[in-house]
Amino acid sequence: MSAVALVYTLFGSREAATRIARQLVEERLAACANLLGEATSIYEWNGAVDTAAEVPVLFKTAPARRDALMARMAELHDYQVPAILALPVDAAHAAFARWVDDRTG
């Protein structure tokens, strides 16, 4: 196994990001999650342009678990319309890919 799937999303608080990331790892849908530094998002919602502080998170999973991870993330997310994106991964270090597969298998 030399493939890894990468899923990206944003949360409205570090607490929500930590809680949901931990749950998804415990449920073995993700091998790990990286909570990144605070980001400022500018977006249009309900007819108005708004700005919010958000916490970006990258999840690593096995390709076979990607869709289940994204579906569960949508269930747990506190946003009405969360940005949940699968990003392309052209290659992964074989040992890391095996670890990801072992954690999510």
Short mmCIF file of N, CA, C and O in Angstrom, two decimals:
data_model
loop_
_atom_site.label_atom_id
_atom_site.label_comp_id
_atom_site.label_asym_id
_atom_site.label_seq_id
_atom_site.Cartn_x
_atom_site.Cartn_y
_atom_site.Cartn_z
N MET A 1 0.86 -1.18 0.00
CA MET A 1 0.00 0.00 0.00
C MET A 1 0.89 1.23 0.00
O MET A 1 1.74 1.38 0.86
N SER A 2 0.71 2.11 -0.98
CA SER A 2 1.50 3.35 -1.01
C SER A 2 0.62 4.57 -1.26
O SER A 2 1.08 5.57 -1.75
N ALA A 3 -0.66 4.46 -0.92
CA ALA A 3 -1.58 5.57 -1.15
C ALA A 3 -2.10 6.12 0.17
O ALA A 3 -2.30 5.39 1.13
N VAL A 4 -2.32 7.42 0.17
CA VAL A 4 -2.89 8.12 1.32
C VAL A 4 -3.90 9.11 0.78
O VAL A 4 -3.69 9.72 -0.27
N ALA A 5 -5.02 9.27 1.47
CA ALA A 5 -6.00 10.29 1.12
C ALA A 5 -5.88 11.42 2.13
O ALA A 5 -5.70 11.19 3.33
N LEU A 6 -5.99 12.63 1.66
CA LEU A 6 -5.88 13.83 2.49
C LEU A 6 -7.22 14.56 2.41
O LEU A 6 -7.71 14.85 1.32
N VAL A 7 -7.81 14.85 3.58
CA VAL A 7 -9.10 15.55 3.64
C VAL A 7 -8.90 16.82 4.47
O VAL A 7 -8.33 16.77 5.55
N TYR A 8 -9.40 17.92 3.93
CA TYR A 8 -9.23 19.25 4.54
C TYR A 8 -10.59 19.79 4.95
O TYR A 8 -11.59 19.63 4.23
N THR A 9 -10.63 20.44 6.10
CA THR A 9 -11.83 21.17 6.52
C THR A 9 -11.42 22.30 7.46
O THR A 9 -10.26 22.38 7.86
N LEU A 10 -12.39 23.12 7.81
CA LEU A 10 -12.18 24.22 8.75
C LEU A 10 -13.22 24.12 9.85
O LEU A 10 -14.37 23.74 9.59
N PHE A 11 -12.84 24.50 11.05
CA PHE A 11 -13.77 24.53 12.19
C PHE A 11 -13.80 25.94 12.76
O PHE A 11 -12.82 26.69 12.63
N GLY A 12 -14.88 26.26 13.43
CA GLY A 12 -15.07 27.59 14.00
C GLY A 12 -14.31 27.83 15.29
O GLY A 12 -14.20 28.97 15.74
N SER A 13 -13.78 26.76 15.89
CA SER A 13 -13.00 26.92 17.13
C SER A 13 -12.00 25.79 17.26
O SER A 13 -12.18 24.71 16.69
N ARG A 14 -10.93 26.04 18.00
CA ARG A 14 -9.93 25.00 18.25
C ARG A 14 -10.55 23.86 19.06
O ARG A 14 -10.22 22.70 18.86
N GLU A 15 -11.47 24.18 19.96
CA GLU A 15 -12.13 23.15 20.77
C GLU A 15 -12.92 22.18 19.88
O GLU A 15 -12.82 20.97 20.05
N ALA A 16 -13.70 22.72 18.95
CA ALA A 16 -14.47 21.86 18.04
C ALA A 16 -13.53 21.04 17.16
O ALA A 16 -13.75 19.84 16.95
N ALA A 17 -12.48 21.67 16.66
CA ALA A 17 -11.51 20.97 15.81
C ALA A 17 -10.86 19.82 16.57
O ALA A 17 -10.75 18.70 16.06
N THR A 18 -10.45 20.07 17.81
CA THR A 18 -9.80 19.05 18.63
C THR A 18 -10.76 17.91 18.94
O THR A 18 -10.42 16.73 18.81
N ARG A 19 -11.97 18.25 19.35
CA ARG A 19 -12.95 17.23 19.73
C ARG A 19 -13.30 16.32 18.56
O ARG A 19 -13.28 15.09 18.68
N ILE A 20 -13.57 16.91 17.41
CA ILE A 20 -13.98 16.11 16.26
C ILE A 20 -12.80 15.35 15.68
O ILE A 20 -12.93 14.18 15.31
N ALA A 21 -11.63 15.96 15.63
CA ALA A 21 -10.44 15.25 15.14
C ALA A 21 -10.15 14.03 16.01
O ALA A 21 -9.90 12.93 15.50
N ARG A 22 -10.20 14.21 17.31
CA ARG A 22 -9.96 13.08 18.23
C ARG A 22 -10.98 11.97 17.99
O ARG A 22 -10.64 10.79 17.93
N GLN A 23 -12.25 12.34 17.84
CA GLN A 23 -13.29 11.34 17.63
C GLN A 23 -13.07 10.57 16.33
O GLN A 23 -13.21 9.34 16.29
N LEU A 24 -12.71 11.26 15.26
CA LEU A 24 -12.50 10.60 13.99
C LEU A 24 -11.28 9.67 14.01
O LEU A 24 -11.29 8.61 13.38
N VAL A 25 -10.25 10.05 14.75
CA VAL A 25 -9.09 9.16 14.92
C VAL A 25 -9.49 7.95 15.78
O VAL A 25 -9.16 6.81 15.45
N GLU A 26 -10.23 8.19 16.87
CA GLU A 26 -10.68 7.08 17.72
C GLU A 26 -11.59 6.11 16.96
O GLU A 26 -11.55 4.91 17.20
N GLU A 27 -12.38 6.64 16.03
CA GLU A 27 -13.26 5.79 15.22
C GLU A 27 -12.52 5.12 14.06
O GLU A 27 -13.11 4.39 13.28
N ARG A 28 -11.21 5.38 13.96
CA ARG A 28 -10.34 4.79 12.94
C ARG A 28 -10.71 5.20 11.52
O ARG A 28 -10.40 4.50 10.56
N LEU A 29 -11.39 6.35 11.40
CA LEU A 29 -11.67 6.89 10.08
C LEU A 29 -10.50 7.71 9.56
O LEU A 29 -10.33 7.89 8.36
N ALA A 30 -9.69 8.22 10.48
CA ALA A 30 -8.47 8.95 10.13
C ALA A 30 -7.32 8.40 10.95
O ALA A 30 -7.51 8.02 12.11
N ALA A 31 -6.16 8.34 10.34
CA ALA A 31 -4.97 7.91 11.07
C ALA A 31 -4.45 9.03 11.95
O ALA A 31 -3.97 8.80 13.05
N CYS A 32 -4.56 10.26 11.46
CA CYS A 32 -4.13 11.41 12.24
C CYS A 32 -4.77 12.67 11.68
O CYS A 32 -5.31 12.66 10.56
N ALA A 33 -4.72 13.72 12.47
CA ALA A 33 -5.24 15.01 12.07
C ALA A 33 -4.24 16.08 12.49
O ALA A 33 -3.71 16.01 13.59
N ASN A 34 -4.00 17.03 11.62
CA ASN A 34 -3.12 18.15 11.93
C ASN A 34 -3.96 19.41 12.04
O ASN A 34 -4.53 19.87 11.06
N LEU A 35 -4.05 19.95 13.26
CA LEU A 35 -4.73 21.22 13.49
C LEU A 35 -3.72 22.32 13.21
O LEU A 35 -2.68 22.39 13.87
N LEU A 36 -4.03 23.15 12.24
CA LEU A 36 -3.11 24.20 11.83
C LEU A 36 -3.40 25.48 12.59
O LEU A 36 -4.36 25.56 13.36
N GLY A 37 -2.60 26.49 12.35
CA GLY A 37 -2.79 27.77 13.01
C GLY A 37 -4.06 28.46 12.54
O GLY A 37 -4.60 28.16 11.47
N GLU A 38 -4.53 29.39 13.33
CA GLU A 38 -5.77 30.10 13.01
C GLU A 38 -5.68 30.76 11.64
O GLU A 38 -4.65 31.31 11.27
N ALA A 39 -6.77 30.66 10.90
CA ALA A 39 -6.88 31.29 9.59
C ALA A 39 -8.01 32.30 9.62
O ALA A 39 -8.96 32.15 10.39
N THR A 40 -7.91 33.32 8.80
CA THR A 40 -9.00 34.27 8.64
C THR A 40 -9.70 33.95 7.33
O THR A 40 -9.06 33.92 6.28
N SER A 41 -10.99 33.70 7.41
CA SER A 41 -11.78 33.41 6.22
C SER A 41 -12.70 34.58 5.92
O SER A 41 -13.30 35.16 6.82
N ILE A 42 -12.78 34.92 4.64
CA ILE A 42 -13.69 35.96 4.16
C ILE A 42 -14.61 35.28 3.17
O ILE A 42 -14.16 34.64 2.23
N TYR A 43 -15.92 35.38 3.41
CA TYR A 43 -16.88 34.62 2.62
C TYR A 43 -18.22 35.34 2.59
O TYR A 43 -18.51 36.20 3.42
N GLU A 44 -19.05 34.96 1.61
CA GLU A 44 -20.41 35.48 1.53
C GLU A 44 -21.35 34.43 2.09
O GLU A 44 -21.27 33.25 1.76
N TRP A 45 -22.25 34.86 2.98
CA TRP A 45 -23.23 33.96 3.59
C TRP A 45 -24.51 34.74 3.85
O TRP A 45 -24.46 35.81 4.44
N ASN A 46 -25.60 34.23 3.39
CA ASN A 46 -26.91 34.87 3.58
C ASN A 46 -26.93 36.32 3.08
O ASN A 46 -27.47 37.21 3.74
N GLY A 47 -26.29 36.54 1.94
CA GLY A 47 -26.34 37.85 1.32
C GLY A 47 -25.38 38.88 1.85
O GLY A 47 -25.41 40.03 1.42
N ALA A 48 -24.51 38.52 2.78
CA ALA A 48 -23.56 39.48 3.34
C ALA A 48 -22.15 38.89 3.33
O ALA A 48 -21.96 37.68 3.49
N VAL A 49 -21.16 39.74 3.14
CA VAL A 49 -19.77 39.32 3.22
C VAL A 49 -19.36 39.36 4.68
O VAL A 49 -19.60 40.35 5.38
N ASP A 50 -18.78 38.27 5.16
CA ASP A 50 -18.41 38.17 6.57
C ASP A 50 -16.96 37.72 6.69
O ASP A 50 -16.36 37.23 5.73
N THR A 51 -16.40 37.90 7.85
CA THR A 51 -15.04 37.48 8.18
C THR A 51 -15.09 36.68 9.47
O THR A 51 -15.79 37.05 10.41
N ALA A 52 -14.34 35.56 9.50
CA ALA A 52 -14.33 34.73 10.71
C ALA A 52 -12.95 34.10 10.91
O ALA A 52 -12.25 33.82 9.94
N ALA A 53 -12.61 33.90 12.17
CA ALA A 53 -11.41 33.14 12.51
C ALA A 53 -11.80 31.66 12.49
O ALA A 53 -12.83 31.28 13.04
N GLU A 54 -10.99 30.85 11.81
CA GLU A 54 -11.28 29.42 11.72
C GLU A 54 -9.99 28.63 11.94
O GLU A 54 -8.89 29.16 11.83
N VAL A 55 -10.16 27.34 12.22
CA VAL A 55 -9.04 26.43 12.43
C VAL A 55 -9.03 25.40 11.31
O VAL A 55 -9.92 24.55 11.23
N PRO A 56 -8.05 25.46 10.40
CA PRO A 56 -7.94 24.47 9.34
C PRO A 56 -7.39 23.16 9.90
O PRO A 56 -6.51 23.16 10.78
N VAL A 57 -7.91 22.04 9.39
CA VAL A 57 -7.46 20.72 9.83
C VAL A 57 -7.25 19.84 8.61
O VAL A 57 -8.09 19.80 7.71
N LEU A 58 -6.12 19.14 8.59
CA LEU A 58 -5.81 18.15 7.57
C LEU A 58 -5.90 16.76 8.18
O LEU A 58 -5.25 16.49 9.21
N PHE A 59 -6.68 15.90 7.58
CA PHE A 59 -6.83 14.51 8.02
C PHE A 59 -6.15 13.60 7.03
O PHE A 59 -6.30 13.78 5.82
N LYS A 60 -5.42 12.60 7.54
CA LYS A 60 -4.83 11.57 6.68
C LYS A 60 -5.57 10.27 6.91
O LYS A 60 -5.80 9.87 8.06
N THR A 61 -5.95 9.62 5.81
CA THR A 61 -6.68 8.36 5.89
C THR A 61 -6.31 7.48 4.72
O THR A 61 -5.63 7.93 3.78
N ALA A 62 -6.76 6.24 4.76
CA ALA A 62 -6.59 5.34 3.62
C ALA A 62 -7.61 5.72 2.55
O ALA A 62 -8.73 6.13 2.88
N PRO A 63 -7.26 5.62 1.29
CA PRO A 63 -8.21 5.97 0.23
C PRO A 63 -9.55 5.25 0.36
O PRO A 63 -10.60 5.85 0.10
N ALA A 64 -9.54 4.02 0.82
CA ALA A 64 -10.79 3.26 0.98
C ALA A 64 -11.67 3.83 2.09
O ALA A 64 -12.88 3.54 2.13
N ARG A 65 -11.11 4.62 2.99
CA ARG A 65 -11.86 5.18 4.12
C ARG A 65 -12.24 6.64 3.89
O ARG A 65 -12.95 7.24 4.70
N ARG A 66 -11.78 7.23 2.80
CA ARG A 66 -11.99 8.66 2.55
C ARG A 66 -13.47 9.07 2.57
O ARG A 66 -13.83 10.01 3.26
N ASP A 67 -14.30 8.37 1.84
CA ASP A 67 -15.71 8.77 1.75
C ASP A 67 -16.41 8.61 3.10
O ASP A 67 -17.24 9.45 3.46
N ALA A 68 -16.08 7.56 3.83
CA ALA A 68 -16.67 7.38 5.16
C ALA A 68 -16.22 8.48 6.11
O ALA A 68 -17.01 8.99 6.91
N LEU A 69 -14.95 8.86 6.02
CA LEU A 69 -14.43 9.97 6.84
C LEU A 69 -15.18 11.26 6.52
O LEU A 69 -15.63 11.97 7.42
N MET A 70 -15.34 11.55 5.25
CA MET A 70 -16.01 12.79 4.85
C MET A 70 -17.47 12.80 5.30
O MET A 70 -17.97 13.82 5.78
N ALA A 71 -18.15 11.67 5.18
CA ALA A 71 -19.56 11.59 5.60
C ALA A 71 -19.69 11.77 7.10
O ALA A 71 -20.56 12.51 7.58
N ARG A 72 -18.83 11.11 7.88
CA ARG A 72 -18.89 11.22 9.34
C ARG A 72 -18.53 12.63 9.79
O ARG A 72 -19.14 13.19 10.71
N MET A 73 -17.55 13.23 9.13
CA MET A 73 -17.15 14.59 9.44
C MET A 73 -18.33 15.54 9.24
O MET A 73 -18.58 16.42 10.07
N ALA A 74 -19.07 15.36 8.17
CA ALA A 74 -20.25 16.19 7.90
C ALA A 74 -21.30 16.02 8.99
O ALA A 74 -21.94 16.99 9.39
N GLU A 75 -21.47 14.80 9.50
CA GLU A 75 -22.43 14.55 10.59
C GLU A 75 -22.02 15.28 11.87
O GLU A 75 -22.87 15.80 12.59
N LEU A 76 -20.73 15.28 12.18
CA LEU A 76 -20.24 15.83 13.44
C LEU A 76 -20.00 17.35 13.38
O LEU A 76 -19.97 18.00 14.43
N HIS A 77 -19.82 17.88 12.19
CA HIS A 77 -19.42 19.28 12.02
C HIS A 77 -20.50 20.21 12.55
O HIS A 77 -21.69 19.95 12.43
N ASP A 78 -20.08 21.34 13.13
CA ASP A 78 -21.03 22.30 13.66
C ASP A 78 -21.47 23.35 12.62
O ASP A 78 -22.33 24.16 12.90
N TYR A 79 -20.91 23.31 11.42
CA TYR A 79 -21.33 24.23 10.36
C TYR A 79 -22.50 23.63 9.59
O TYR A 79 -22.57 22.43 9.38
N GLN A 80 -23.38 24.50 9.13
CA GLN A 80 -24.51 24.07 8.30
C GLN A 80 -24.02 23.53 6.96
O GLN A 80 -24.54 22.54 6.45
N VAL A 81 -23.03 24.21 6.38
CA VAL A 81 -22.45 23.79 5.10
C VAL A 81 -20.92 23.78 5.25
O VAL A 81 -20.24 24.73 4.86
N PRO A 82 -20.37 22.73 5.83
CA PRO A 82 -18.91 22.70 6.04
C PRO A 82 -18.16 22.48 4.74
O PRO A 82 -18.62 21.74 3.86
N ALA A 83 -17.01 23.12 4.63
CA ALA A 83 -16.11 22.86 3.51
C ALA A 83 -15.32 21.60 3.86
O ALA A 83 -14.48 21.63 4.75
N ILE A 84 -15.63 20.50 3.22
CA ILE A 84 -14.93 19.23 3.43
C ILE A 84 -14.41 18.82 2.06
O ILE A 84 -15.20 18.51 1.16
N LEU A 85 -13.11 18.85 1.90
CA LEU A 85 -12.50 18.67 0.59
C LEU A 85 -11.47 17.55 0.61
O LEU A 85 -10.61 17.51 1.48
N ALA A 86 -11.55 16.66 -0.37
CA ALA A 86 -10.52 15.64 -0.56
C ALA A 86 -9.48 16.23 -1.50
O ALA A 86 -9.82 16.68 -2.60
N LEU A 87 -8.24 16.26 -1.05
CA LEU A 87 -7.16 16.82 -1.84
C LEU A 87 -6.36 15.71 -2.51
O LEU A 87 -6.16 14.64 -1.90
N PRO A 88 -5.87 15.96 -3.71
CA PRO A 88 -5.09 14.91 -4.39
C PRO A 88 -3.73 14.71 -3.72
O PRO A 88 -3.10 15.68 -3.29
N VAL A 89 -3.33 13.47 -3.63
CA VAL A 89 -2.00 13.11 -3.13
C VAL A 89 -1.36 12.26 -4.24
O VAL A 89 -1.83 11.15 -4.51
N ASP A 90 -0.34 12.80 -4.86
CA ASP A 90 0.30 12.09 -5.97
C ASP A 90 1.16 10.93 -5.51
O ASP A 90 1.29 9.94 -6.22
N ALA A 91 1.74 11.05 -4.33
CA ALA A 91 2.63 10.00 -3.83
C ALA A 91 2.72 10.12 -2.32
O ALA A 91 2.49 11.19 -1.76
N ALA A 92 3.04 9.02 -1.69
CA ALA A 92 3.25 9.00 -0.24
C ALA A 92 4.42 8.08 0.08
O ALA A 92 4.62 7.07 -0.61
N HIS A 93 5.17 8.44 1.09
CA HIS A 93 6.26 7.58 1.56
C HIS A 93 5.65 6.23 1.94
O HIS A 93 4.64 6.19 2.67
N ALA A 94 6.19 5.16 1.46
CA ALA A 94 5.60 3.83 1.63
C ALA A 94 5.38 3.47 3.10
O ALA A 94 4.32 2.94 3.46
N ALA A 95 6.35 3.77 3.96
CA ALA A 95 6.20 3.42 5.38
C ALA A 95 5.06 4.22 6.01
O ALA A 95 4.29 3.70 6.82
N PHE A 96 4.93 5.49 5.65
CA PHE A 96 3.84 6.30 6.19
C PHE A 96 2.50 5.79 5.67
O PHE A 96 1.54 5.69 6.44
N ALA A 97 2.42 5.48 4.41
CA ALA A 97 1.17 4.96 3.84
C ALA A 97 0.77 3.66 4.53
O ALA A 97 -0.42 3.44 4.80
N ARG A 98 1.72 2.78 4.83
CA ARG A 98 1.40 1.54 5.55
C ARG A 98 0.88 1.85 6.95
O ARG A 98 -0.07 1.24 7.43
N TRP A 99 1.49 2.84 7.62
CA TRP A 99 1.03 3.23 8.96
C TRP A 99 -0.40 3.76 8.89
O TRP A 99 -1.23 3.39 9.71
N VAL A 100 -0.69 4.61 7.92
CA VAL A 100 -2.04 5.13 7.74
C VAL A 100 -3.03 3.98 7.51
O VAL A 100 -4.09 3.91 8.14
N ASP A 101 -2.67 3.07 6.64
CA ASP A 101 -3.54 1.93 6.36
C ASP A 101 -3.75 1.07 7.60
O ASP A 101 -4.86 0.63 7.88
N ASP A 102 -2.70 0.85 8.39
CA ASP A 102 -2.82 0.06 9.63
C ASP A 102 -3.73 0.75 10.64
O ASP A 102 -4.50 0.09 11.34
N ARG A 103 -3.66 2.06 10.75
CA ARG A 103 -4.46 2.80 11.72
C ARG A 103 -5.94 2.86 11.34
O ARG A 103 -6.79 3.05 12.19
N THR A 104 -6.23 2.78 10.05
CA THR A 104 -7.61 2.94 9.59
C THR A 104 -8.22 1.65 9.08
O THR A 104 -9.37 1.64 8.67
N GLY A 105 -7.43 0.58 9.09
CA GLY A 105 -7.92 -0.69 8.52
C GLY A 105 -8.82 -1.49 9.41
O GLY A 105 -9.11 -1.24 10.52
#
